[in-house]
Short mmCIF file of C-alpha atoms in Angstrom, two decimals:
data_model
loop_
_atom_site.label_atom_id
_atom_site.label_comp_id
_atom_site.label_asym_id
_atom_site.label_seq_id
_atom_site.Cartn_x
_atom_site.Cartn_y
_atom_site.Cartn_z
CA UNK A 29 -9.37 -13.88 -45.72
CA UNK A 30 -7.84 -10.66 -44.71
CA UNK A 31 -7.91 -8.55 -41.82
CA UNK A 32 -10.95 -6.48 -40.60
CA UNK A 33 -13.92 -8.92 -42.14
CA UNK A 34 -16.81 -7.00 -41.74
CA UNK A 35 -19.47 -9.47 -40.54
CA UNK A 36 -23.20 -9.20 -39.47
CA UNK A 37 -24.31 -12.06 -37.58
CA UNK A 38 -28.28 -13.21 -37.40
CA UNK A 39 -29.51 -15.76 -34.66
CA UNK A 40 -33.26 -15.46 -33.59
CA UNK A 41 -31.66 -16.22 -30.16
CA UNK A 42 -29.94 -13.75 -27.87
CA UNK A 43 -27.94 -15.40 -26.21
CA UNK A 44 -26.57 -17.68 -29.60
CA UNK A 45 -25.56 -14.32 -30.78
CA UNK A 46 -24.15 -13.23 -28.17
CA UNK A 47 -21.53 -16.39 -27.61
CA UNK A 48 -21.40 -15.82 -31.56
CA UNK A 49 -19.83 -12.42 -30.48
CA UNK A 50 -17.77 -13.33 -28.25
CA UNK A 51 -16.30 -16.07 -30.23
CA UNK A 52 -15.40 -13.89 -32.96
CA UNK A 53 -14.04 -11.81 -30.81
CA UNK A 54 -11.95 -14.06 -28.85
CA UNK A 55 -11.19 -16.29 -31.63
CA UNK A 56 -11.41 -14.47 -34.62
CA UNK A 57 -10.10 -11.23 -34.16
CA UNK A 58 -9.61 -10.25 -37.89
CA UNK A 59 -13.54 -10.19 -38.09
CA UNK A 60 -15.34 -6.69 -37.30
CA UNK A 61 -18.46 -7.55 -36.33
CA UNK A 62 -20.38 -4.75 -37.65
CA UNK A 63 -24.07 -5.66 -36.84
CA UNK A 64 -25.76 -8.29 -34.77
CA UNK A 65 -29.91 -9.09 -35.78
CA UNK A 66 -32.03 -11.37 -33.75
CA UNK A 67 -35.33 -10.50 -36.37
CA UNK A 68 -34.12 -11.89 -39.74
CA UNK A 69 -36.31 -8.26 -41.55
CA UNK A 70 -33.57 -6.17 -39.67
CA UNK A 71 -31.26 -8.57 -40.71
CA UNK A 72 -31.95 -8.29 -44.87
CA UNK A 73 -31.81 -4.03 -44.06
CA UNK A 74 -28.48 -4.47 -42.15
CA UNK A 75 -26.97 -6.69 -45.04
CA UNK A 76 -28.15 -4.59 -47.99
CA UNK A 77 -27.01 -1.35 -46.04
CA UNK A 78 -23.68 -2.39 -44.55
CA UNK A 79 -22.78 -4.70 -47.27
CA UNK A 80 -20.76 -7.50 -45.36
CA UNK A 81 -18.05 -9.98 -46.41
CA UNK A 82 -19.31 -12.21 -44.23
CA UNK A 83 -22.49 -13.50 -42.74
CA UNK A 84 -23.02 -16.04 -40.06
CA UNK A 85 -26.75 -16.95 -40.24
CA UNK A 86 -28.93 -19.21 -38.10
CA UNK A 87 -31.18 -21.08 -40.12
CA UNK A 88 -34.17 -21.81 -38.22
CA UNK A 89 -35.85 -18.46 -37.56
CA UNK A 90 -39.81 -17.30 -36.75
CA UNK A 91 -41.10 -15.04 -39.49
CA UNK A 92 -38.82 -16.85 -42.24
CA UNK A 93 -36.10 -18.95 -42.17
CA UNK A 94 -32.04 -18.24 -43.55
CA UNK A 95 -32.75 -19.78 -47.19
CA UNK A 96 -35.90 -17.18 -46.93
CA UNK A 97 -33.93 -14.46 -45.86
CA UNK A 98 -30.94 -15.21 -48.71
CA UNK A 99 -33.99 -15.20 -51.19
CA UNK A 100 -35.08 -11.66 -50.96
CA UNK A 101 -31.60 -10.32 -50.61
CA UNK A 102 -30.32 -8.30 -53.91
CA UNK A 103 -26.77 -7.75 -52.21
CA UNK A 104 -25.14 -10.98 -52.14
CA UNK A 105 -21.40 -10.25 -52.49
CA UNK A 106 -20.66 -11.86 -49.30
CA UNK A 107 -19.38 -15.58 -47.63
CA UNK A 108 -22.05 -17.39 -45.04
CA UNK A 109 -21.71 -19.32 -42.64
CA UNK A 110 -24.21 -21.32 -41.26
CA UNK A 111 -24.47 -21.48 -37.32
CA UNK A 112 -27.44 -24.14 -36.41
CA UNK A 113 -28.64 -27.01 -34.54
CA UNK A 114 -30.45 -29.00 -37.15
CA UNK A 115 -27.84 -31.23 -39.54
CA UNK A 116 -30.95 -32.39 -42.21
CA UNK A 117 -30.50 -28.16 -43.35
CA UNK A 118 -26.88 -29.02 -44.63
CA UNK A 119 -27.47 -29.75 -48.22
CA UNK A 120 -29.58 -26.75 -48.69
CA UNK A 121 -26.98 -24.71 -47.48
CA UNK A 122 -24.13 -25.85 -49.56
CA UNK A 123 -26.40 -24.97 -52.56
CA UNK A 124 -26.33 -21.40 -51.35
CA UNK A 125 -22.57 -21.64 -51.21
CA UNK A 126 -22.21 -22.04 -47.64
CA UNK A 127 -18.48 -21.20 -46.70
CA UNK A 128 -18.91 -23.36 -43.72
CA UNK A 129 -21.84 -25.17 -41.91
CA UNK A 130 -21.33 -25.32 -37.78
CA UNK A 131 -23.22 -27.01 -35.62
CA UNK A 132 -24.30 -25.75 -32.21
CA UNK A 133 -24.94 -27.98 -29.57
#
C-alpha cells in the first residue's frame, strides 16, 4: 500500500475506535484516518461520500451487522479489515474479501 491510505473506521464501541485510532496512528502512520462511525447508517454515508481505500469494520453491530452494512453499499472500491471479537464470523468475511481479519481481545 502506499502512503496517505484514506481509511474510515466503524466500531459500535467508543472506546474500540478510539484504540483503533490511536493504533493507526502510532503504528500505521501511512493511513489517514479520514472518518471514524460508531452507528454503522453514518458509516454506509461516510463510505459512499469519502470513498476510502480502506475500511476497518467491526462486525457485530446493533441496527445491522458489517456483512449488512457491505450489502447496501454501491461504493465498494476499497480493502476491509475486520476488527472483532467473535472468530465463528471469519469465513464470512473472507467471502467479502477481507484483507485481514483481527481479533480483539
Amino acid at each position: 500500500m502506499t502512503d496517505n491510505i484514506k481509511t474510515i473506521l466503524i466500531d459500535d464501541e467508543p472506546r474500540g475506535l478510539k484504540v483503533l485510532e490511536y493504533f493507526c496512528k502510532e503504528y500505521a502512520p501511512q493511513l489517514n484516518v479520514v472518518a471514524a462511525c460508531t452507528d454503522p447508517v453514518d458509516a454506509i454515508e461516510k463510505i459512499q461520500f469519502l470513498k476510502p481505500k480502506l475500511v476497518i469494520l467491526d462486525i457485530q453491530m446493533p441496527l445491522m451487522n458489517a456483512f449488512e452494512l457491505l450489502n447496501q453499499l454501491t461504493y465498494n472500491d476499497f480493502e476491509i479489515i475486520f476488527a472483532t471479537a467473535y472468530d465463528h464470523f471469519a469465513l464470512t468475511a473472507f467471502k467479502y474479501s477481507a484483507t485481514d481479519y483481527l481479533l480483539k481481545p
